């Protein structure tokens, strides 16, 4: 089961959101082809599930193509939601992928760190991908999530996501 959290704050307007949407489409398509369950949640100061597990690809495509950037960035409420409501089955590994372009507030990092620690105890895996200028916050993300993948070149976001998920799958198998 893959939970993907997409930053849709106002700083994502334009190319960053277009690239993040392309990565979400890739994930939705790959999930559809491999019968992998995926849930996609957009976040800014709030959050909204835009694709539920089991949704068909055409529905996912429509939902993802309708994303708009607005507001600030607050991750912990969306992260808490996906961890609390995870539809992962006992036989599934729960992977949380986050695509974000900005630094988080200190209290956001603090809350995320606690959520991640508790979730890791349940064997949840995290793949935060930092795009564009967010690579400057790399160490903060690494402390909060245990890892972080920098991706300064937006055009390589899709290939970065694919390579990271493929490497995780090889380690899990």
Coordinates of N, CA, C and O in Angstrom, one line a residue:
X1 N 0.9 -1.2 0.0 CA 0.0 0.0 0.0 C 0.9 1.2 0.0 O 1.8 1.3 0.8
X2 N 0.7 2.1 -0.9 CA 1.4 3.4 -1.0 C 0.5 4.5 -0.8 O -0.5 4.7 -1.4
X3 N 0.9 5.3 0.2 CA 0.2 6.6 0.5 C 1.1 7.7 -0.1 O 2.3 7.8 0.3
X4 N 0.6 8.5 -1.0 CA 1.4 9.6 -1.6 C 0.8 10.9 -1.1 O -0.4 11.1 -1.3
X5 N 1.7 11.7 -0.5 CA 1.3 13.0 0.0 C 1.9 14.1 -1.0 O 3.1 14.1 -1.1
X6 N 1.1 14.9 -1.6 CA 1.6 15.9 -2.5 C 1.4 17.3 -2.0 O 0.3 17.7 -1.6
X7 N 2.4 18.1 -1.9 CA 2.4 19.4 -1.5 C 1.7 20.3 -2.6 O 2.1 20.2 -3.8
X8 N 0.6 20.9 -2.2 CA -0.1 21.8 -3.2 C -0.2 23.2 -2.6 O -1.1 24.0 -2.9
X9 N 0.8 23.6 -1.9 CA 0.9 25.0 -1.3 C 1.2 25.9 -2.5 O 1.6 25.5 -3.6
X10 N 1.0 27.2 -2.2 CA 1.2 28.2 -3.3 C 2.6 28.2 -3.9 O 2.7 28.6 -5.1
X11 N 3.6 27.8 -3.2 CA 4.9 27.8 -3.7 C 5.1 26.7 -4.8 O 6.1 26.7 -5.5
X12 N 4.1 25.8 -4.9 CA 4.1 24.7 -5.9 C 3.5 25.2 -7.2 O 3.5 24.4 -8.2
X13 N 3.0 26.4 -7.3 CA 2.4 26.9 -8.5 C 3.3 26.7 -9.7 O 4.5 27.0 -9.6
X14 N 2.8 26.3 -10.9 CA 3.5 26.2 -12.1 C 4.3 24.9 -12.3 O 3.7 23.8 -12.0
X15 N 5.5 24.9 -12.7 CA 6.3 23.7 -13.0 C 6.4 22.7 -11.8 O 6.3 21.5 -12.0
X16 N 6.6 23.2 -10.6 CA 6.7 22.2 -9.5 C 5.4 21.4 -9.3 O 5.5 20.1 -9.2
X17 N 4.3 22.0 -9.4 CA 3.0 21.2 -9.3 C 2.8 20.3 -10.5 O 2.4 19.2 -10.4
X18 N 3.2 20.8 -11.7 CA 3.0 20.0 -12.9 C 3.9 18.8 -12.8 O 3.5 17.7 -13.2
X19 N 5.1 18.9 -12.3 CA 6.0 17.8 -12.2 C 5.5 16.8 -11.1 O 5.6 15.6 -11.2
X20 N 5.0 17.4 -10.0 CA 4.5 16.5 -8.9 C 3.3 15.8 -9.4 O 3.1 14.6 -9.1
X21 N 2.4 16.4 -10.1 CA 1.2 15.8 -10.7 C 1.6 14.6 -11.7 O 1.0 13.6 -11.7
X22 N 2.7 14.9 -12.4 CA 3.2 13.8 -13.4 C 3.7 12.6 -12.6 O 3.4 11.5 -13.0
X23 N 4.3 12.9 -11.5 CA 4.8 11.8 -10.6 C 3.6 11.0 -10.0 O 3.6 9.8 -9.9
X24 N 2.6 11.8 -9.6 CA 1.4 11.1 -9.1 C 0.7 10.3 -10.1 O 0.2 9.2 -9.9
X25 N 0.7 10.8 -11.4 CA 0.1 10.0 -12.5 C 0.9 8.7 -12.7 O 0.3 7.7 -12.9
X26 N 2.2 8.8 -12.7 CA 3.0 7.6 -12.9 C 2.7 6.6 -11.8 O 2.5 5.4 -12.1
X27 N 2.6 7.1 -10.6 CA 2.3 6.2 -9.5 C 0.9 5.5 -9.6 O 0.8 4.3 -9.5
X28 N -0.1 6.3 -10.0 CA -1.4 5.8 -10.2 C -1.5 4.8 -11.3 O -2.1 3.8 -11.2
X29 N -0.8 5.1 -12.4 CA -0.7 4.2 -13.5 C 0.0 2.9 -13.2 O -0.5 1.8 -13.5
X30 N 1.1 3.0 -12.6 CA 1.9 1.8 -12.2 C 1.1 0.9 -11.2 O 1.0 -0.3 -11.3
X31 N 0.4 1.6 -10.3 CA -0.4 0.9 -9.3 C -1.6 0.2 -10.0 O -1.9 -1.0 -9.7
X32 N -2.2 0.8 -11.0 CA -3.3 0.2 -11.7 C -2.8 -1.0 -12.5 O -3.5 -2.1 -12.5
X33 N -1.6 -1.0 -13.1 CA -1.1 -2.1 -13.9 C -0.6 -3.2 -13.0 O -0.6 -4.4 -13.5
X34 N -0.2 -3.0 -11.8 CA 0.4 -4.0 -10.9 C -0.5 -4.4 -9.8 O -0.1 -5.2 -8.9
X35 N -1.7 -3.9 -9.8 CA -2.7 -4.2 -8.7 C -2.2 -3.8 -7.3 O -2.4 -4.4 -6.3
X36 N -1.4 -2.7 -7.3 CA -0.9 -2.2 -6.0 C -1.9 -1.1 -5.6 O -2.4 -0.3 -6.4
X37 N -2.2 -1.1 -4.3 CA -3.1 -0.1 -3.8 C -2.4 1.2 -3.5 O -1.3 1.2 -2.9
X38 N -3.0 2.3 -4.0 CA -2.4 3.6 -3.7 C -3.5 4.6 -3.3 O -4.6 4.5 -3.8
X39 N -3.1 5.5 -2.4 CA -4.0 6.6 -2.0 C -3.2 7.8 -2.2 O -2.0 7.9 -1.7
X40 N -3.8 8.8 -2.8 CA -3.1 10.1 -3.0 C -3.8 11.2 -2.2 O -5.0 11.4 -2.4
X41 N -3.0 11.9 -1.4 CA -3.6 13.0 -0.6 C -2.8 14.3 -0.9 O -1.6 14.3 -0.8
X42 N -3.5 15.3 -1.2 CA -3.0 16.6 -1.5 C -3.0 17.4 -0.1 O -3.9 17.3 0.6
X43 N -1.9 18.2 0.1 CA -1.9 18.9 1.4 C -1.3 20.3 1.1 O -0.5 20.5 0.3
X44 N -1.8 21.3 1.9 CA -1.2 22.6 2.1 C -1.4 22.9 3.6 O -0.8 22.1 4.4
X45 N -2.2 23.9 4.0 CA -2.5 24.0 5.4 C -3.5 23.0 5.9 O -3.7 22.7 7.1
X46 N -4.2 22.5 4.9 CA -5.2 21.4 5.2 C -4.8 20.2 4.3 O -3.7 20.1 3.8
X47 N -5.7 19.3 4.1 CA -5.4 18.1 3.2 C -6.7 17.6 2.7 O -7.8 17.9 3.2
X48 N -6.6 16.9 1.6 CA -7.8 16.3 0.9 C -7.3 15.0 0.2 O -6.4 15.0 -0.6
X49 N -8.0 13.9 0.5 CA -7.7 12.7 -0.2 C -8.3 12.9 -1.6 O -9.5 13.2 -1.8
X50 N -7.4 12.7 -2.6 CA -7.9 12.9 -4.0 C -8.1 11.6 -4.8 O -8.8 11.6 -5.7
X51 N -7.3 10.6 -4.4 CA -7.5 9.3 -5.0 C -7.5 8.3 -3.9 O -6.6 8.2 -3.1
X52 N -8.5 7.5 -3.8 CA -8.7 6.4 -2.8 C -8.1 5.1 -3.3 O -8.1 4.9 -4.6
X53 N -7.7 4.2 -2.5 CA -7.2 2.9 -2.9 C -8.3 2.2 -3.8 O -9.5 2.3 -3.4
X54 N -7.9 1.6 -4.8 CA -8.8 0.9 -5.7 C -9.5 1.8 -6.8 O -10.2 1.2 -7.6
X55 N -9.2 3.1 -6.8 CA -9.8 3.9 -7.8 C -9.2 3.6 -9.1 O -8.0 3.3 -9.2
X56 N -10.0 3.7 -10.2 CA -9.5 3.4 -11.5 C -8.6 4.5 -12.0 O -8.7 5.6 -11.5
X57 N -7.7 4.2 -13.0 CA -6.7 5.2 -13.4 C -7.4 6.4 -14.0 O -6.9 7.5 -13.8
X58 N -8.5 6.3 -14.8 CA -9.1 7.4 -15.4 C -9.6 8.4 -14.3 O -9.4 9.6 -14.4
X59 N -10.2 7.9 -13.3 CA -10.6 8.7 -12.2 C -9.4 9.4 -11.5 O -9.5 10.6 -11.3
X60 N -8.4 8.7 -11.3 CA -7.2 9.2 -10.7 C -6.6 10.3 -11.6 O -6.2 11.4 -11.1
X61 N -6.6 10.1 -12.9 CA -6.1 11.1 -13.8 C -6.9 12.4 -13.7 O -6.3 13.5 -13.7
X62 N -8.2 12.3 -13.7 CA -9.0 13.5 -13.6 C -8.8 14.2 -12.3 O -8.7 15.5 -12.3
X63 N -8.7 13.5 -11.2 CA -8.5 14.1 -9.9 C -7.1 14.8 -9.8 O -7.0 16.0 -9.3
X64 N -6.1 14.2 -10.3 CA -4.7 14.7 -10.3 C -4.6 15.9 -11.2 O -4.0 16.9 -10.9
X65 N -5.3 15.9 -12.4 CA -5.2 17.0 -13.3 C -5.9 18.2 -12.8 O -5.6 19.3 -13.3
X66 N -6.8 18.1 -11.8 CA -7.5 19.2 -11.3 C -6.8 19.9 -10.1 O -7.4 20.8 -9.5
X67 N -5.6 19.5 -9.7 CA -4.9 20.1 -8.6 C -4.6 21.5 -8.9 O -4.1 21.9 -10.0
X68 N -4.7 22.3 -7.8 CA -4.3 23.7 -7.9 C -3.5 24.1 -6.7 O -3.7 23.5 -5.6
X69 N -2.5 25.0 -6.8 CA -1.6 25.3 -5.7 C -2.2 26.6 -5.0 O -2.6 27.5 -5.7
X70 N -2.3 26.5 -3.7 CA -2.8 27.6 -2.9 C -2.4 27.4 -1.4 O -2.3 26.2 -1.0
X71 N -2.2 28.5 -0.7 CA -2.0 28.4 0.8 C -0.6 28.1 1.2 O 0.3 28.0 0.4
X72 N -0.4 27.8 2.5 CA 0.9 27.5 3.1 C 1.1 26.0 3.1 O 0.4 25.2 2.5
X73 N 2.2 25.7 3.9 CA 2.6 24.3 3.9 C 2.5 23.8 5.4 O 3.2 24.4 6.3
X74 N 1.7 22.8 5.6 CA 1.7 22.1 7.0 C 1.5 20.6 6.7 O 0.4 20.2 6.2
X75 N 2.5 19.9 7.0 CA 2.4 18.4 6.6 C 1.8 17.6 7.7 O 1.2 16.6 7.4
X76 N 2.1 17.9 9.0 CA 1.7 16.9 10.0 C 0.3 16.5 10.1 O 0.0 15.4 10.4
X77 N -0.7 17.4 9.7 CA -2.1 17.0 9.8 C -2.4 15.9 8.7 O -3.1 15.0 9.0
X78 N -1.8 16.1 7.5 CA -2.0 15.1 6.5 C -1.3 13.8 6.8 O -1.9 12.7 6.6
X79 N -0.1 13.9 7.3 CA 0.6 12.7 7.7 C -0.1 11.9 8.8 O -0.3 10.7 8.7
X80 N -0.6 12.6 9.8 CA -1.3 12.0 10.9 C -2.6 11.3 10.3 O -2.9 10.2 10.7
X81 N -3.2 12.0 9.4 CA -4.4 11.4 8.8 C -4.1 10.1 8.1 O -4.8 9.1 8.3
X82 N -3.1 10.1 7.2 CA -2.8 8.8 6.4 C -2.3 7.7 7.3 O -2.6 6.5 7.0
X83 N -1.6 8.1 8.4 CA -1.1 7.0 9.3 C -2.3 6.5 10.1 O -2.4 5.3 10.4
X84 N -3.2 7.3 10.6 CA -4.3 6.9 11.4 C -5.4 6.1 10.6 O -6.0 5.2 11.1
X85 N -5.5 6.5 9.3 CA -6.6 5.8 8.5 C -6.0 4.9 7.5 O -6.7 4.6 6.5
X86 N -4.8 4.4 7.7 CA -4.2 3.6 6.7 C -5.1 2.3 6.4 O -5.4 1.6 7.3
X87 N -5.4 2.2 5.1 CA -6.1 1.0 4.7 C -5.1 -0.2 4.4 O -5.5 -1.2 3.7
X88 N -3.9 -0.1 4.8 CA -2.9 -1.2 4.5 C -3.4 -2.5 5.1 O -3.9 -2.5 6.3
X89 N -3.3 -3.5 4.4 CA -3.7 -4.9 4.8 C -2.5 -5.5 5.6 O -1.4 -5.1 5.3
X90 N -2.8 -6.5 6.4 CA -1.7 -7.1 7.2 C -0.6 -7.7 6.3 O 0.6 -7.7 6.7
X91 N -0.9 -8.1 5.1 CA 0.1 -8.7 4.2 C 0.9 -7.6 3.4 O 1.8 -7.9 2.7
X92 N 0.5 -6.3 3.5 CA 1.1 -5.3 2.7 C 2.1 -4.5 3.6 O 1.9 -4.3 4.8
X93 N 3.1 -4.0 2.9 CA 4.0 -3.0 3.5 C 3.4 -1.7 3.2 O 3.0 -1.4 2.1
X94 N 3.3 -0.8 4.2 CA 2.8 0.5 4.1 C 3.9 1.5 3.8 O 4.8 1.6 4.6
X95 N 3.9 2.1 2.6 CA 4.9 3.1 2.2 C 4.3 4.4 2.1 O 3.2 4.6 1.5
X96 N 4.9 5.4 2.7 CA 4.4 6.8 2.6 C 5.4 7.6 1.8 O 6.6 7.8 2.3
X97 N 5.0 8.1 0.7 CA 5.8 8.9 -0.2 C 5.3 10.4 -0.1 O 4.1 10.6 -0.1
X98 N 6.3 11.3 0.2 CA 5.9 12.7 0.3 C 6.7 13.5 -0.8 O 7.9 13.3 -0.9
X99 N 6.0 14.3 -1.5 CA 6.7 15.2 -2.5 C 6.4 16.6 -2.0 O 5.2 17.0 -1.9
X100 N 7.5 17.3 -1.6 CA 7.3 18.7 -1.1 C 8.4 19.6 -1.6 O 9.5 19.1 -1.8
X101 N 8.1 20.9 -1.7 CA 9.1 21.8 -2.2 C 9.5 22.8 -1.1 O 10.3 23.8 -1.4
X102 N 9.1 22.7 0.1 CA 9.4 23.7 1.1 C 9.8 23.3 2.4 O 9.6 22.1 2.8
X103 N 10.3 24.2 3.2 CA 10.7 23.9 4.5 C 9.4 23.9 5.4 O 8.4 24.5 5.1
X104 N 9.5 23.1 6.4 CA 8.3 23.1 7.4 C 8.7 23.9 8.6 O 9.8 24.2 8.9
X105 N 7.6 24.3 9.3 CA 7.8 25.1 10.5 C 8.4 24.1 11.6 O 8.2 22.9 11.5
X106 N 9.1 24.7 12.5 CA 9.7 23.8 13.6 C 8.7 22.9 14.3 O 9.0 21.7 14.5
X107 N 7.5 23.4 14.6 CA 6.5 22.5 15.2 C 6.0 21.4 14.3 O 5.6 20.3 14.7
X108 N 6.0 21.7 13.0 CA 5.6 20.7 12.0 C 6.7 19.6 12.0 O 6.3 18.4 12.0
X109 N 8.0 19.9 11.9 CA 9.0 18.9 11.9 C 8.9 18.1 13.2 O 9.0 16.9 13.2
X110 N 8.7 18.8 14.4 CA 8.6 18.1 15.6 C 7.5 17.1 15.7 O 7.7 15.9 16.1
X111 N 6.3 17.5 15.2 CA 5.2 16.6 15.2 C 5.4 15.4 14.2 O 5.1 14.3 14.5
X112 N 5.9 15.7 13.0 CA 6.2 14.7 12.0 C 7.2 13.7 12.6 O 7.0 12.5 12.4
X113 N 8.2 14.2 13.3 CA 9.2 13.3 13.9 C 8.6 12.3 14.8 O 8.9 11.1 14.7
X114 N 7.6 12.7 15.6 CA 6.9 11.8 16.6 C 6.1 10.8 15.8 O 6.0 9.6 16.1
X115 N 5.3 11.3 14.8 CA 4.5 10.4 14.0 C 5.3 9.4 13.3 O 4.9 8.2 13.3
X116 N 6.4 9.8 12.7 CA 7.3 8.8 12.0 C 7.9 7.8 13.0 O 7.9 6.6 12.6
X117 N 8.3 8.2 14.1 CA 8.9 7.3 15.1 C 7.8 6.2 15.5 O 8.1 5.0 15.5
X118 N 6.6 6.6 15.8 CA 5.5 5.7 16.1 C 5.2 4.8 14.9 O 5.0 3.6 15.1
X119 N 5.2 5.3 13.7 CA 4.8 4.5 12.5 C 5.9 3.5 12.2 O 5.7 2.4 11.7
X120 N 7.2 3.9 12.3 CA 8.3 3.0 12.0 C 8.2 1.8 13.0 O 8.6 0.7 12.5
X121 N 7.7 2.0 14.2 CA 7.6 0.9 15.1 C 6.6 -0.2 14.5 O 6.6 -1.3 14.9
X122 N 5.7 0.3 13.6 CA 4.7 -0.6 13.0 C 5.2 -0.9 11.6 O 4.5 -1.4 10.7
X123 N 6.5 -0.7 11.3 CA 7.2 -1.0 10.0 C 6.7 -0.2 8.8 O 6.7 -0.7 7.7
X124 N 6.2 1.0 9.0 CA 5.8 1.9 7.9 C 7.1 2.4 7.4 O 8.0 2.8 8.1
X125 N 7.2 2.5 6.0 CA 8.4 3.0 5.4 C 8.1 4.4 4.8 O 7.0 4.7 4.4
X126 N 9.1 5.3 4.8 CA 8.9 6.7 4.4 C 9.9 7.0 3.3 O 11.1 6.7 3.3
X127 N 9.3 7.7 2.2 CA 10.2 8.2 1.1 C 9.8 9.7 0.9 O 8.9 10.0 0.1
X128 N 10.5 10.6 1.6 CA 10.2 12.0 1.3 C 11.1 12.4 0.1 O 12.3 12.2 0.2
X129 N 10.6 13.0 -0.9 CA 11.3 13.6 -2.0 C 11.2 15.1 -2.0 O 10.1 15.6 -2.0
X130 N 12.4 15.7 -1.8 CA 12.4 17.2 -1.7 C 12.8 17.8 -3.1 O 13.8 17.4 -3.7
X131 N 11.9 18.6 -3.6 CA 12.1 19.1 -4.9 C 12.5 20.6 -4.9 O 12.2 21.3 -4.0
X132 N 13.3 21.0 -5.9 CA 13.6 22.4 -6.1 C 14.4 22.9 -4.9 O 15.4 22.3 -4.4
X133 N 14.0 24.1 -4.4 CA 14.7 24.7 -3.3 C 14.6 24.0 -2.0 O 15.3 24.3 -1.0
X134 N 13.7 23.0 -1.8 CA 13.6 22.3 -0.6 C 14.8 21.5 -0.2 O 15.0 21.1 0.9
X135 N 15.7 21.3 -1.2 CA 16.9 20.5 -0.9 C 17.7 21.2 0.2 O 18.5 20.5 0.8
X136 N 17.6 22.5 0.4 CA 18.2 23.2 1.5 C 17.8 22.7 2.9 O 18.5 22.9 3.8
X137 N 16.6 22.2 2.9 CA 16.1 21.7 4.2 C 16.3 20.2 4.4 O 15.8 19.5 5.3
X138 N 17.2 19.6 3.6 CA 17.5 18.2 3.5 C 17.8 17.6 4.9 O 17.2 16.6 5.3
X139 N 18.7 18.3 5.7 CA 19.0 17.7 7.0 C 17.9 17.7 8.0 O 17.7 16.7 8.7
X140 N 17.0 18.7 7.9 CA 15.8 18.7 8.8 C 14.9 17.6 8.4 O 14.3 16.9 9.3
X141 N 14.7 17.4 7.1 CA 13.8 16.3 6.7 C 14.5 14.9 7.0 O 13.8 14.0 7.5
X142 N 15.8 14.8 6.9 CA 16.4 13.6 7.2 C 16.3 13.2 8.7 O 16.0 12.1 9.1
X143 N 16.4 14.3 9.5 CA 16.2 14.0 11.0 C 14.8 13.6 11.3 O 14.5 12.8 12.1
X144 N 13.8 14.3 10.6 CA 12.4 14.0 10.9 C 12.0 12.6 10.4 O 11.2 11.9 11.0
X145 N 12.4 12.3 9.2 CA 11.9 11.1 8.5 C 12.9 9.9 8.4 O 12.6 8.8 7.9
X146 N 14.2 10.1 8.8 CA 15.2 9.1 8.8 C 15.8 9.0 7.4 O 16.8 8.3 7.2
X147 N 15.2 9.7 6.4 CA 15.8 9.7 5.1 C 15.1 10.8 4.3 O 14.1 11.3 4.7
X148 N 15.8 11.2 3.2 CA 15.2 12.2 2.3 C 15.9 12.1 1.0 O 17.1 11.8 0.9
X149 N 15.2 12.3 -0.1 CA 15.7 12.2 -1.4 C 15.7 13.5 -2.1 O 14.6 14.0 -2.3
X150 N 16.8 14.2 -2.3 CA 16.8 15.5 -3.0 C 16.6 15.3 -4.5 O 17.1 14.4 -5.1
X151 N 15.8 16.3 -5.0 CA 15.6 16.3 -6.5 C 15.5 17.7 -6.9 O 14.4 18.3 -7.0
X152 N 16.6 18.3 -7.2 CA 16.7 19.7 -7.6 C 16.1 19.9 -9.0 O 15.5 20.9 -9.3
X153 N 16.4 19.0 -9.9 CA 15.9 19.0 -11.3 C 14.5 18.5 -11.4 O 14.3 17.3 -11.3
X154 N 13.6 19.4 -11.5 CA 12.2 19.0 -11.5 C 11.9 18.0 -12.6 O 11.0 17.1 -12.5
X155 N 12.6 18.1 -13.8 CA 12.3 17.2 -14.9 C 12.7 15.7 -14.5 O 12.2 14.8 -15.2
X156 N 13.5 15.6 -13.5 CA 13.9 14.2 -13.1 C 13.0 13.6 -11.9 O 13.3 12.6 -11.4
X157 N 12.0 14.3 -11.5 CA 11.1 13.9 -10.4 C 10.5 12.5 -10.7 O 10.6 11.6 -9.8
X158 N 10.0 12.3 -11.8 CA 9.3 11.0 -12.2 C 10.3 9.9 -12.1 O 10.1 8.9 -11.5
X159 N 11.5 10.1 -12.7 CA 12.5 9.0 -12.7 C 13.1 8.8 -11.3 O 13.4 7.7 -10.9
X160 N 13.2 9.9 -10.5 CA 13.6 9.8 -9.1 C 12.6 8.9 -8.3 O 13.0 8.0 -7.5
X161 N 11.3 9.2 -8.4 CA 10.3 8.5 -7.7 C 10.4 7.0 -8.1 O 10.4 6.1 -7.3
X162 N 10.5 6.8 -9.4 CA 10.5 5.4 -9.9 C 11.7 4.6 -9.4 O 11.6 3.5 -8.9
X163 N 12.9 5.2 -9.4 CA 14.1 4.6 -9.0 C 14.0 4.3 -7.5 O 14.4 3.3 -7.0
X164 N 13.5 5.3 -6.7 CA 13.4 5.1 -5.3 C 12.4 4.0 -4.9 O 12.7 3.2 -4.0
X165 N 11.3 4.0 -5.5 CA 10.3 2.9 -5.2 C 10.9 1.5 -5.7 O 10.6 0.5 -5.0
X166 N 11.6 1.5 -6.8 CA 12.1 0.2 -7.3 C 13.2 -0.3 -6.3 O 13.2 -1.5 -5.9
X167 N 14.0 0.6 -5.8 CA 15.1 0.2 -4.8 C 14.4 -0.3 -3.5 O 14.9 -1.3 -2.9
X168 N 13.4 0.4 -3.0 CA 12.7 0.0 -1.8 C 12.0 -1.4 -2.0 O 12.1 -2.3 -1.2
X169 N 11.4 -1.6 -3.2 CA 10.8 -2.9 -3.5 C 11.8 -4.0 -3.5 O 11.6 -5.1 -2.9
X170 N 13.0 -3.7 -4.0 CA 14.1 -4.8 -4.0 C 14.5 -5.1 -2.6 O 14.8 -6.3 -2.3
X171 N 14.6 -4.1 -1.7 CA 15.0 -4.3 -0.3 C 13.9 -5.1 0.5 O 14.2 -5.9 1.4
X172 N 12.7 -4.9 0.1 CA 11.5 -5.5 0.8 C 11.4 -7.0 0.4 O 11.1 -7.8 1.2
X173 N 11.6 -7.2 -0.9 CA 11.4 -8.6 -1.4 C 12.4 -9.6 -0.9 O 13.4 -9.4 -0.5

